[in-house]
XYZ file of C-alpha atoms in Angstrom:
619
model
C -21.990 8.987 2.681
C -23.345 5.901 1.927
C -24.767 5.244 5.378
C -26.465 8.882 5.095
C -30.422 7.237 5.366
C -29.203 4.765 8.577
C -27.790 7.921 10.247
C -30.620 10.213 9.980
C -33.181 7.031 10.492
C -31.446 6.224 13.776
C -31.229 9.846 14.925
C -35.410 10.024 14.215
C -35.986 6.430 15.875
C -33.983 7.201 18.781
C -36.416 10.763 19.285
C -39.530 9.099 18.647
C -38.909 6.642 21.317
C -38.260 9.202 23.622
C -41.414 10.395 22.828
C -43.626 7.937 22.882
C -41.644 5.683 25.594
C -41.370 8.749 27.538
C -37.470 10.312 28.396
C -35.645 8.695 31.541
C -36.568 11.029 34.260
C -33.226 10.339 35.976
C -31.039 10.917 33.309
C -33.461 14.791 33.034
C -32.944 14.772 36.701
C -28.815 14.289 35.949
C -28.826 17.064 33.480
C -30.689 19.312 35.025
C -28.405 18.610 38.030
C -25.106 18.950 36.624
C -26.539 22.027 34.748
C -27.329 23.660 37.627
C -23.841 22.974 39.388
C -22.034 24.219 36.607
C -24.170 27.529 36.732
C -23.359 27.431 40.900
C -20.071 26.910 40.342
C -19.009 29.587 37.321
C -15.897 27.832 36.239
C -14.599 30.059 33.791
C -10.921 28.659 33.816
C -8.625 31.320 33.036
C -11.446 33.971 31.978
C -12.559 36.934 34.347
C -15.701 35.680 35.861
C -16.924 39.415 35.587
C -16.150 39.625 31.943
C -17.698 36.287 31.517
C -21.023 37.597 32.989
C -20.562 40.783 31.258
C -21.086 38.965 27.973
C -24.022 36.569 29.669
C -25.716 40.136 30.351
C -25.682 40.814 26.335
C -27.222 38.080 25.206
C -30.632 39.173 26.673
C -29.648 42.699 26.635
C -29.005 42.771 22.968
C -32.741 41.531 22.425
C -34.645 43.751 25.633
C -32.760 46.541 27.579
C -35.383 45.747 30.039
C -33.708 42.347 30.582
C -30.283 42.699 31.492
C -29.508 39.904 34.090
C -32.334 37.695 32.217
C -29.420 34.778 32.197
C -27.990 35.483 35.482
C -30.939 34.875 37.580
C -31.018 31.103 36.445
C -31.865 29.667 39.631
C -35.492 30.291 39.459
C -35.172 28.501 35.574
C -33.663 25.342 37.161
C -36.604 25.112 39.956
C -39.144 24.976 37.304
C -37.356 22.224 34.831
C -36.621 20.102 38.071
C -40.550 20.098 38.406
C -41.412 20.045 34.866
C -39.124 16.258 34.688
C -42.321 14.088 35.660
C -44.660 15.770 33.124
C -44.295 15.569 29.484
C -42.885 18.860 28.919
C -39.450 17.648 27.398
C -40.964 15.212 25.090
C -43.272 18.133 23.964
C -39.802 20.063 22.898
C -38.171 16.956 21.434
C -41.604 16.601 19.540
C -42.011 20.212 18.323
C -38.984 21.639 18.203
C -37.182 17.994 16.750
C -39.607 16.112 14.954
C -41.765 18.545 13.369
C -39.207 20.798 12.875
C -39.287 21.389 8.717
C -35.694 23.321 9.103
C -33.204 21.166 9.246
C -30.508 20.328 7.009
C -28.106 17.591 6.474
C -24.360 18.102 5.356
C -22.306 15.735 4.264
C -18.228 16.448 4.354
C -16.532 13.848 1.730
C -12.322 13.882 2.510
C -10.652 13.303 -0.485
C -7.248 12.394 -0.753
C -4.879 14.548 -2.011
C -7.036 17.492 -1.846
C -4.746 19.816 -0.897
C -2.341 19.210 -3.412
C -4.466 19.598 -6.132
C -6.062 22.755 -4.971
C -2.213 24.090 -4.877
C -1.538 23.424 -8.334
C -5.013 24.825 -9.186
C -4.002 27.862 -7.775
C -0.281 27.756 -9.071
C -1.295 27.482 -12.342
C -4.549 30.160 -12.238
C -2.096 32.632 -10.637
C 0.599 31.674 -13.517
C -2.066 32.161 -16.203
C -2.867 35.770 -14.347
C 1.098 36.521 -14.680
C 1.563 35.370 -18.479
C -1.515 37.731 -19.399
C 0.196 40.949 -17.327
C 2.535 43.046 -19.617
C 5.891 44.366 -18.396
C 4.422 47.625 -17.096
C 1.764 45.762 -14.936
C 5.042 43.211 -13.404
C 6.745 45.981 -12.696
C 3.738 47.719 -10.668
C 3.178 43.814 -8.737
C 6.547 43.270 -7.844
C 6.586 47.362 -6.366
C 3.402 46.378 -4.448
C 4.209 43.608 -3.103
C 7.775 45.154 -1.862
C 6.168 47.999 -0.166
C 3.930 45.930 1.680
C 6.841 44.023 3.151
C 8.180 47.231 4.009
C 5.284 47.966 5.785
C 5.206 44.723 7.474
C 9.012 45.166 8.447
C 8.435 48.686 9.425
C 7.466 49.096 13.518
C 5.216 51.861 14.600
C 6.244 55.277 15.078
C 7.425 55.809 18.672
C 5.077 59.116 18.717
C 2.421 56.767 17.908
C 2.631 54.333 20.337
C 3.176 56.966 23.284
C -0.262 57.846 22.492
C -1.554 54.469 24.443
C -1.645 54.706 27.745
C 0.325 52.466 29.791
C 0.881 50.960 33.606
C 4.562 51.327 34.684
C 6.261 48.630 36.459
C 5.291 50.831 39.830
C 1.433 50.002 39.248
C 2.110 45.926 39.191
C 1.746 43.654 42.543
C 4.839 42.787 43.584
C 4.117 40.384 45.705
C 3.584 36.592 44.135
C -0.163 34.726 45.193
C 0.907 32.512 47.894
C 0.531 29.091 47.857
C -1.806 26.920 50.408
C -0.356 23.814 51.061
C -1.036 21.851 54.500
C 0.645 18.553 54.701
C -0.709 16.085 56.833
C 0.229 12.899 57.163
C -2.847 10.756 58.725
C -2.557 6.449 58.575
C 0.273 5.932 56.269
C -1.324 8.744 53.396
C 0.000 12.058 52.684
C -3.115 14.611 52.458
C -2.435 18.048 50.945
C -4.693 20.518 52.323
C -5.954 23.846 50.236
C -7.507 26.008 52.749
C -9.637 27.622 50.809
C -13.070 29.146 50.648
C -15.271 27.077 47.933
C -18.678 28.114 48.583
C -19.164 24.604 49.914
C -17.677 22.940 47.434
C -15.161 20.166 48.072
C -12.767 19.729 45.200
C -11.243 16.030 45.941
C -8.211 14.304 43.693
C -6.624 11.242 44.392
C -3.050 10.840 43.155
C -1.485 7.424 42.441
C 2.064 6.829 41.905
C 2.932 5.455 38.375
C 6.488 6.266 38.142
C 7.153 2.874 37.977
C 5.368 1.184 35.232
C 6.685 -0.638 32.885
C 7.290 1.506 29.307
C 5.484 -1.089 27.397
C 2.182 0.092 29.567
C 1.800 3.301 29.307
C 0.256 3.336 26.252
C -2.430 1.425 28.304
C -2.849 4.470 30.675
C -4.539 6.214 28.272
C -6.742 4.229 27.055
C -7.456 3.454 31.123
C -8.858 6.613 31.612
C -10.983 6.832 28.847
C -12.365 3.710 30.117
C -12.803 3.869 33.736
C -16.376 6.280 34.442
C -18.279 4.840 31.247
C -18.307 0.569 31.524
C -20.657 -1.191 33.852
C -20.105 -1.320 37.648
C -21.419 -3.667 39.871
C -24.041 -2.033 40.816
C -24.706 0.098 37.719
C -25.032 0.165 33.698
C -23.030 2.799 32.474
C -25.797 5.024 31.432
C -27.171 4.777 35.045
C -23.383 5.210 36.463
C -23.262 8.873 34.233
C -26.739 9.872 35.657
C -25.681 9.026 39.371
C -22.429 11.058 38.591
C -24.398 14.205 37.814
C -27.475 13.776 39.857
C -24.594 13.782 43.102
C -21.658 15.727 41.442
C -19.961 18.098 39.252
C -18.384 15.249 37.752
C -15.967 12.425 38.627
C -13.060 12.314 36.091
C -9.282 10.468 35.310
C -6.084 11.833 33.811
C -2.622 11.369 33.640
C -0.295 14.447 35.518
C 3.261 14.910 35.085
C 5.016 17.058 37.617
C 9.233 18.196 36.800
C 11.656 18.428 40.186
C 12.720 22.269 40.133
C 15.732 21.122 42.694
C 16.296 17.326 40.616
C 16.988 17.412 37.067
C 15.284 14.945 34.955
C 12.985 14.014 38.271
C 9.403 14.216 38.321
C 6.230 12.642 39.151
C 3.770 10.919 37.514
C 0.501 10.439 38.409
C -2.950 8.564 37.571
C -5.406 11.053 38.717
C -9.318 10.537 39.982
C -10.771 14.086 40.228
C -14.502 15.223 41.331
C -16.009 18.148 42.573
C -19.249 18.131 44.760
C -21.227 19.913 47.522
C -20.052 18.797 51.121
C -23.205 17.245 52.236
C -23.145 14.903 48.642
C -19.354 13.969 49.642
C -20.584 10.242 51.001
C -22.511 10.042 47.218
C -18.808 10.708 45.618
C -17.015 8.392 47.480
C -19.184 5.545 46.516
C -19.398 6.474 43.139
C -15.566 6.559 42.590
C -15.261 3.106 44.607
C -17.802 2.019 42.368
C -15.803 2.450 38.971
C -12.532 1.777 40.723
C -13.409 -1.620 42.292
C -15.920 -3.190 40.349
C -15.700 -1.583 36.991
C -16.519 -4.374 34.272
C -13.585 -4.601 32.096
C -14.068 -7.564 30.215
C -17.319 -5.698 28.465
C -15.594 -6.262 24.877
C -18.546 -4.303 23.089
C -18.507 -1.393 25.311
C -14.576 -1.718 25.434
C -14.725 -1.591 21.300
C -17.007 1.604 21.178
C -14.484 3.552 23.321
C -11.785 2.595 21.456
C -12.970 3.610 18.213
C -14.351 7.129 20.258
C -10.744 7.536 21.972
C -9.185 6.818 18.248
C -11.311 9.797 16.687
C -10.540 11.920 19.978
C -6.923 11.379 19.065
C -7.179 12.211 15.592
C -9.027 15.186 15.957
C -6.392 15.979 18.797
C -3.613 16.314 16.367
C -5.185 18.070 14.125
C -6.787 20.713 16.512
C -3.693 20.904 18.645
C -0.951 19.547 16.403
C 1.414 22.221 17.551
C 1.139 21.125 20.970
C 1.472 17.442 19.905
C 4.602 17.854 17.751
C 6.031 19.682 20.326
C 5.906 16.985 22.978
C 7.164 14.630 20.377
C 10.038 16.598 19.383
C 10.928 16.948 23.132
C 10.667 12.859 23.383
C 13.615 12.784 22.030
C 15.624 13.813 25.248
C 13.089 14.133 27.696
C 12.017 11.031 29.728
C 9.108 12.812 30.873
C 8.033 14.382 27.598
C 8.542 10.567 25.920
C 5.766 9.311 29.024
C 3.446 12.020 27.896
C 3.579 11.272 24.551
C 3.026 7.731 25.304
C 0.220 8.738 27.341
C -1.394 10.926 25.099
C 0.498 11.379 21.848
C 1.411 9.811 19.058
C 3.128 6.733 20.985
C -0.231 6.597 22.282
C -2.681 6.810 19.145
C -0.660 4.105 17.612
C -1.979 1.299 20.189
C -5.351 2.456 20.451
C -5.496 2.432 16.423
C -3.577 -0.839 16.942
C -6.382 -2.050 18.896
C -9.352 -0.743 17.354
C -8.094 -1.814 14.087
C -7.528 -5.572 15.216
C -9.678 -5.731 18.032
C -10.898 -9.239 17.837
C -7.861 -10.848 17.802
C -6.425 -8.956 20.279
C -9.173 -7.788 22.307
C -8.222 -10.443 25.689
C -4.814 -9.066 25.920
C -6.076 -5.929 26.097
C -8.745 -7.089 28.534
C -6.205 -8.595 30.481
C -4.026 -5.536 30.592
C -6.264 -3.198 31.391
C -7.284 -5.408 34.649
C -3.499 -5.951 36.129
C -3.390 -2.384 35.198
C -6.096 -1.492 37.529
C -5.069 -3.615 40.848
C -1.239 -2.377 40.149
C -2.324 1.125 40.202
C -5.282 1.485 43.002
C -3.819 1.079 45.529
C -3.114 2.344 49.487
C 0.546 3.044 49.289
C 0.589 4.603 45.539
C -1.921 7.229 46.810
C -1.488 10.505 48.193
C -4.400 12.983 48.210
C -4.973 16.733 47.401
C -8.123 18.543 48.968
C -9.135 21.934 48.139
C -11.999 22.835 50.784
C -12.625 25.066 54.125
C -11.378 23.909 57.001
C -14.503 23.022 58.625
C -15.039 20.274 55.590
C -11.381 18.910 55.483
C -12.030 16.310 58.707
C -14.865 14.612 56.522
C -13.192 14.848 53.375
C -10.499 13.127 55.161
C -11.855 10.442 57.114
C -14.486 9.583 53.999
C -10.515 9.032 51.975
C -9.079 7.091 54.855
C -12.299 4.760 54.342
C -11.874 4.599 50.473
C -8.158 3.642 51.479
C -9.219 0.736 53.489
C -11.126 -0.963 50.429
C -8.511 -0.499 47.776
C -6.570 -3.463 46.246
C -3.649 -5.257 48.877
C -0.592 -3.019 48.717
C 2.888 -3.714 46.700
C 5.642 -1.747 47.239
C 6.249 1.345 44.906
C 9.320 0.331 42.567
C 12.010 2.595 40.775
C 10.945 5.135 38.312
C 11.573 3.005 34.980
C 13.371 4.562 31.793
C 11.517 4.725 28.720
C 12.735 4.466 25.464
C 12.992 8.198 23.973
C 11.706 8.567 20.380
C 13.997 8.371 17.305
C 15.054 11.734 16.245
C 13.761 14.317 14.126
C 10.401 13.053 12.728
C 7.936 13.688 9.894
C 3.981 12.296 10.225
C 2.243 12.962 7.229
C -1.331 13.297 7.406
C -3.881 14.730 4.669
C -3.901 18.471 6.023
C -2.777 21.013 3.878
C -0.896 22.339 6.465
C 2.368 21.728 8.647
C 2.996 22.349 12.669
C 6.682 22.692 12.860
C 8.432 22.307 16.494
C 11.759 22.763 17.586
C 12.776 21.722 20.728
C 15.807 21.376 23.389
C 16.778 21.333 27.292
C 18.962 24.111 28.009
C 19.968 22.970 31.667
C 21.762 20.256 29.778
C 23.330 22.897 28.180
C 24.975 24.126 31.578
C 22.587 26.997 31.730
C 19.896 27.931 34.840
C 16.202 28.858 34.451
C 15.320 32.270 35.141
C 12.369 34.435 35.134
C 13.715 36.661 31.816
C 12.615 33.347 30.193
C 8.275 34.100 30.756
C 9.131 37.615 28.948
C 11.363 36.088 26.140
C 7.728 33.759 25.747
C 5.865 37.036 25.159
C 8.646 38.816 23.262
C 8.706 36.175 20.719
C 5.145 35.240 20.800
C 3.986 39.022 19.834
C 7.311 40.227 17.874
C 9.704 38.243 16.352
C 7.947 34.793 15.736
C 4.323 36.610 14.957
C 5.514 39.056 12.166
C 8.284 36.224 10.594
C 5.212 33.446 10.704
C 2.404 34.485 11.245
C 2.192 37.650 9.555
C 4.544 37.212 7.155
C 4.679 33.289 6.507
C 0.806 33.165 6.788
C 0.679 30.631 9.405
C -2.650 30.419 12.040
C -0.288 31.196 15.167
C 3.056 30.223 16.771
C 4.027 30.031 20.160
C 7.153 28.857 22.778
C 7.374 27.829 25.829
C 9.807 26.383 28.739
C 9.703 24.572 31.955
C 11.693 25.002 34.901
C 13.601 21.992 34.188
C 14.688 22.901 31.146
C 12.729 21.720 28.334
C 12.124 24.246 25.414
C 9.882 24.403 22.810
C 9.208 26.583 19.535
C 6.264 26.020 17.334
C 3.725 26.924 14.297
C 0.245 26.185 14.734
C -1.749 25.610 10.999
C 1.601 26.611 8.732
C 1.801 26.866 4.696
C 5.938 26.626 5.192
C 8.115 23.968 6.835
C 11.978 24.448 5.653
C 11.513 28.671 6.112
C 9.954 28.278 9.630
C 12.839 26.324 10.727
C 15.155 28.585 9.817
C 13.139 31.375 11.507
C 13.649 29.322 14.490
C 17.470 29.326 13.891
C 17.584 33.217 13.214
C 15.963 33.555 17.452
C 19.895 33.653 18.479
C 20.573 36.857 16.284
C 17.317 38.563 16.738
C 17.927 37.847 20.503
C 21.498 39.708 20.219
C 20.467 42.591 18.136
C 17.922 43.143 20.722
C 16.840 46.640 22.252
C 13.790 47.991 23.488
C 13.493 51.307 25.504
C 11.725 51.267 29.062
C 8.181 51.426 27.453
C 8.345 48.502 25.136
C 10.332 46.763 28.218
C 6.876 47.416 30.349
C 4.858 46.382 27.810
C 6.586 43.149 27.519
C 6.481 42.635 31.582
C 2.845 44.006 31.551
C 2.481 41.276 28.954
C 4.067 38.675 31.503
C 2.568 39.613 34.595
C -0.982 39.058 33.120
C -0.033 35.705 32.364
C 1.519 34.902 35.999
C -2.103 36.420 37.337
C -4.723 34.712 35.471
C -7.865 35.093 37.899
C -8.197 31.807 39.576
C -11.139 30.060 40.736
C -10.703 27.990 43.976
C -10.178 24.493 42.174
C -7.514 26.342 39.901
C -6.058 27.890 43.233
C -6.022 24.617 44.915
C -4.229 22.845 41.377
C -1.541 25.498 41.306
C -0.383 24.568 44.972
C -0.897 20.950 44.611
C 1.831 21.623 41.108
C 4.474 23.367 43.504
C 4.132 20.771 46.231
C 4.464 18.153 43.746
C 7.711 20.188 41.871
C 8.793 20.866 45.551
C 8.607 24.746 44.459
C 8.623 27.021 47.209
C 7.010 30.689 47.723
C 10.376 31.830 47.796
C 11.458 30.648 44.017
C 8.221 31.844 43.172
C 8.927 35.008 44.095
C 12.075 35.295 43.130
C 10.525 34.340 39.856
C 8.563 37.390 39.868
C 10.870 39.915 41.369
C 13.017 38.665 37.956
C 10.493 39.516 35.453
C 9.727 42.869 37.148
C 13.381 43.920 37.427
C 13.992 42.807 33.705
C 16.342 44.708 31.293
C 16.754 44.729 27.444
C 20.080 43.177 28.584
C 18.416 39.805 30.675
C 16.826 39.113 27.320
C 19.911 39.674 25.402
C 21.805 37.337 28.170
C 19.300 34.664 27.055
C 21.189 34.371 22.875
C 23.428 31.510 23.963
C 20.466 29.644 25.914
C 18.443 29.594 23.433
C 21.417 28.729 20.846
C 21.584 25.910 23.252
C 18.678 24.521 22.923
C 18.276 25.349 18.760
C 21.884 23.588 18.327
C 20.257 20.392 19.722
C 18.443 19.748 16.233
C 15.233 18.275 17.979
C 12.905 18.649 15.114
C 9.066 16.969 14.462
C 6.316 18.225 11.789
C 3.057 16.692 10.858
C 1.561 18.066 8.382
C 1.060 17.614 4.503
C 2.164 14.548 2.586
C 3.949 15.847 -0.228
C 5.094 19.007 1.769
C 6.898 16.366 3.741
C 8.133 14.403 1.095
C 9.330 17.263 -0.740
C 11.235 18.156 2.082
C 12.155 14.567 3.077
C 16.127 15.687 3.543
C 15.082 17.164 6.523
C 14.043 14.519 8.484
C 15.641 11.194 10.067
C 12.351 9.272 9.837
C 8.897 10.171 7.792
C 6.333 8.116 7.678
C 2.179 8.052 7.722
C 0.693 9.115 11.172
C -2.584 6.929 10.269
């Protein structure tokens, strides 16, 4: 708060000067650019691109029903911005709109720790004060209330209620599973995958390098590598000028780390570093150079720059596991038996946000090891024999796509042979992180194909079942949790978690009540379709072609064939109450393993500290 005048003094400084010094007119001619793709393109992920559009339509519409498709006819928009970038028409906005705007506010959000507790026992004691001024009469009415409303929460929907929404029957559902498109070809040493499909000349391009065999102690490193590689120097480029090339010739050029479970090998998968970009065919020779560029000659030993995206992938991570702590305690939790989950964690989880707080923390003194890390990291991993390629294009681009590869190839660092997948330690069992939140995410997790038992397709409905029914009205509706979810993976690995919860001892013994719920469980053939329906929309989110292309470079990768895929399918759509009742002991399985990790509130954690085999401070 203290640095309030210096923030506000930079932001105007920084404005004027792009007034009066006049804006870069690549970096306009990069956003304008990668605006423009993005509106080409209509990525919508897992969204109907109709619906999405539908709601494009009101934003205009709402103001002038003579305007409809006012936002849908963009093209025209981007012509005229495109010439407006050598006049001074943006530092006209940033001057009127900016500057001389007189509304504008500052707020200031002061953490305070602790905060949450006190608020509790402001409320405990305001709501006990309420209670000690009620007489007996006005109890007795409370306690009635607040029993009928459980009732009512308890109480499901009358079945001639219900029959009153229409419904699809199992008859009206595609049958058939979306096919994958997967073309190996093996061309100078390099396995190519080949997506045949239609882009509207777009060629979506990812390189794939082995990483199986790194050594545990750097991973960690990985992902702070790809928050690095893209935005330091190049040779030939600052990296402002490196993120305005990127958009003035791309959709984007970006890193990640993919892990990939064998459906035929338990325990077996694949792990990848990833280099991903998207661009028009005729821009492909642009791409390639760019992503040699940061590759090859990406200045590593930049400690300022390195510093900055420390502290910037620090706060990422932070506001990671607070935004998405459900998803982060439940890799943790399955770290504890899962080598795969424990290299995703270190990737990208806690294991993870430990070094890079490490680092940014101490980074003088320990800023050349880094350095030198992060360099024998980079000619380890880049190279010929690590790499195999996925390409999601039409046929008449994949020849160019290829042979503009095979020339990357030829320039990447001299070859070592690909070593053993190494073990990594798994985390120690049953954790607590406590953080400042006033809330908890609670995961349970287990492998039931350790267990003895098989995957099967019953398992996507039991995800729905328990997502909508049992786990939303025990916490959610009735524990007052944000959300909950579950989830499974071929291989094995099971999850069960609460997303923004006020409990932690009573959600984990909803989790242990799934095994009788699961037994006592009957549902007629409508609330069986319902469930499927419920499925089946899930197996057919609409899929652009990059998300068509991803999906068959997954199965390739899992070695999952159009046949288990539709056997898959033909499973969920031939369900019974009894396949979900078949599922009790698997999940039992899994619940019996006592995989358990919350992070969440300090003294919620401490009051509970019995439960846990280690607690301590996640930062």
């Amino acid at each position: 708060a203290a640095d309030k005048e210096r923030f506000l003094s930079i932001i105007r400084e920084v404005l004027r000067a792009q007034v009066t010094s006049g804006i870069d007119k690549k970096a306009l001619q990069a956003g304008i650019n990668s605006a423009e793709f993005r509106f080409r393109e209509a990525d919508f992920g897992r969204f109907p691109k109709g619906l999405l559009y539908g709601i494009q339509c009101l934003d205009s519409w709402l103001y002038d029903d003579r305007e409809p498709f006012l936002h849908l006819g963009a093209l025209e928009i981007y012509r005229f911005l495109r010439e407006q970038a050598d006049t001074d028409y943006f530092e006209k906005l940033v001057e009127e709109y900016l500057l001389k705007n007189t509304h504008a506010s500052v707020v200031i959000a002061l953490p305070k720790r602790g905060l949450g507790a006190a608020r509790e026992e402001a409320l405990a004691n305001k709501l006990q004060a309420y209670k000690d001024s009620l007489n007996d009469a006005q109890l007795e009415k409370l306690v009635e209330e607040t029993r009928q409303l459980r009732a009512y929460q308890e109480e499901p929907s009358a079945p001639e209620d219900l029959e009153k929404i229409p419904m699809l029957t199992r008859a009206d559902l595609e049958r058939k599973a979306a096919p994958l498109h997967n073309r190996e070809v093996q061309t100078g040493g390099t396995t190519f995958v080949h997506h045949a499909i239609y882009a509207n000349g777009i060629d979506y391009l990812t390189l794939l390098f082995d990483i199986r065999d790194l050594a545990p102690e750097e991973l960690p490193y990985l992902g702070i590598l790809k928050t690095v590689l893209g935005y330091v120097d190049t040779a030939s480029y600052s990296y402002a000028e490196l993120a305005n090339e990127i958009n003035i010739h791309t959709g984007g050029i970006g890193a990640g780390i993919g892990f990939y479970p064998n459906v035929r090998h338990t325990g077996d998968y694949e792990m990848t570093y990833e280099v991903r970009t998207k661009v028009v065919a005729d821009k492909l020779p642009d791409a390639m150079r760019l992503i040699r560029e940061i590759l090859l000659t990406s200045k590593l030993a930049d400690a300022k720059r390195l510093h900055e995206i420390l502290a910037q992938t620090k706060t990422r991570l932070q506001t990671a596991l607070s935004a998405s702590g459900d998803y982060v305690a439940s890799m943790r939790a399955m770290s504890y038996f899962s080598q795969m989950a424990a290299c995703q964690d270190a990737t990208g989880g806690i294991a993870c946000y430990r070094v890079v707080a490490d680092y940014e923390e101490h980074f003088e003194e320990k800023k050349d090891e880094l350095i030198k890390t992060l360099t024998r990291l980079v000619k380890k991993i880049f190279t010929a024999r690590r790499m195999k390629v996925s390409i999601t294009c039409e046929e008449k681009d994949y020849a160019a796509v290829e042979q503009a590869v095979l020339a990357l190839k030829g320039e990447l660092y001299p070859s070592e042979d690909v070593g053993a997948p190494q073990k990594i330690a798994l985390a120690k069992k049953n954790e607590g992180f406590m953080d400042a939140s006033q809330v908890q995410y609670v995961a349970r997790a287990g492998n039931f194909v350790q267990h003895g038992f098989s995957y099967h397709g019953a398992l996507k409905i039991l995800k729905v079942i328990l997502g909508y029914d049992y786990l939303w009205n025990n916490i959610r509706v009735k524990g007052g949790a944000y959300g909950c979810g579950n989830g499974c993976l071929r291989n094995g690995d099971m999850y069960f978690a609460s997303y923004r919860d006020p409990n932690l001892e009573a959600t984990n013994e909803i989790y242990d009540g799934i095994p009788a719920y699961l037994e006592g469980f009957t549902a007629d053939e409508r609330e069986m379709t319902k469930y499927i329906i419920g499925t089946i929309s899930d197996l057919d989110i609409p899929l652009n072609p990059s998300a068509k292309g991803a999906r068959s470079m997954t199965a390739y990768l899992q070695e999952l064939s159009e046949e288990e895929l539709q056997r898959e399918r033909d499973e969920v759509l031939l369900a019974t109450q009894e396949d979900i009742r078949g599922l009790r002991d698997l999940v039992a399985s899994v619940l019996s393993d006592g995989n358990f990790c919350v992070i969440g509130n300090e003294e919620t954690l401490r009051e509970n500290r019995e439960l846990f085999g280690v607690l301590e401070e996640l930062g």
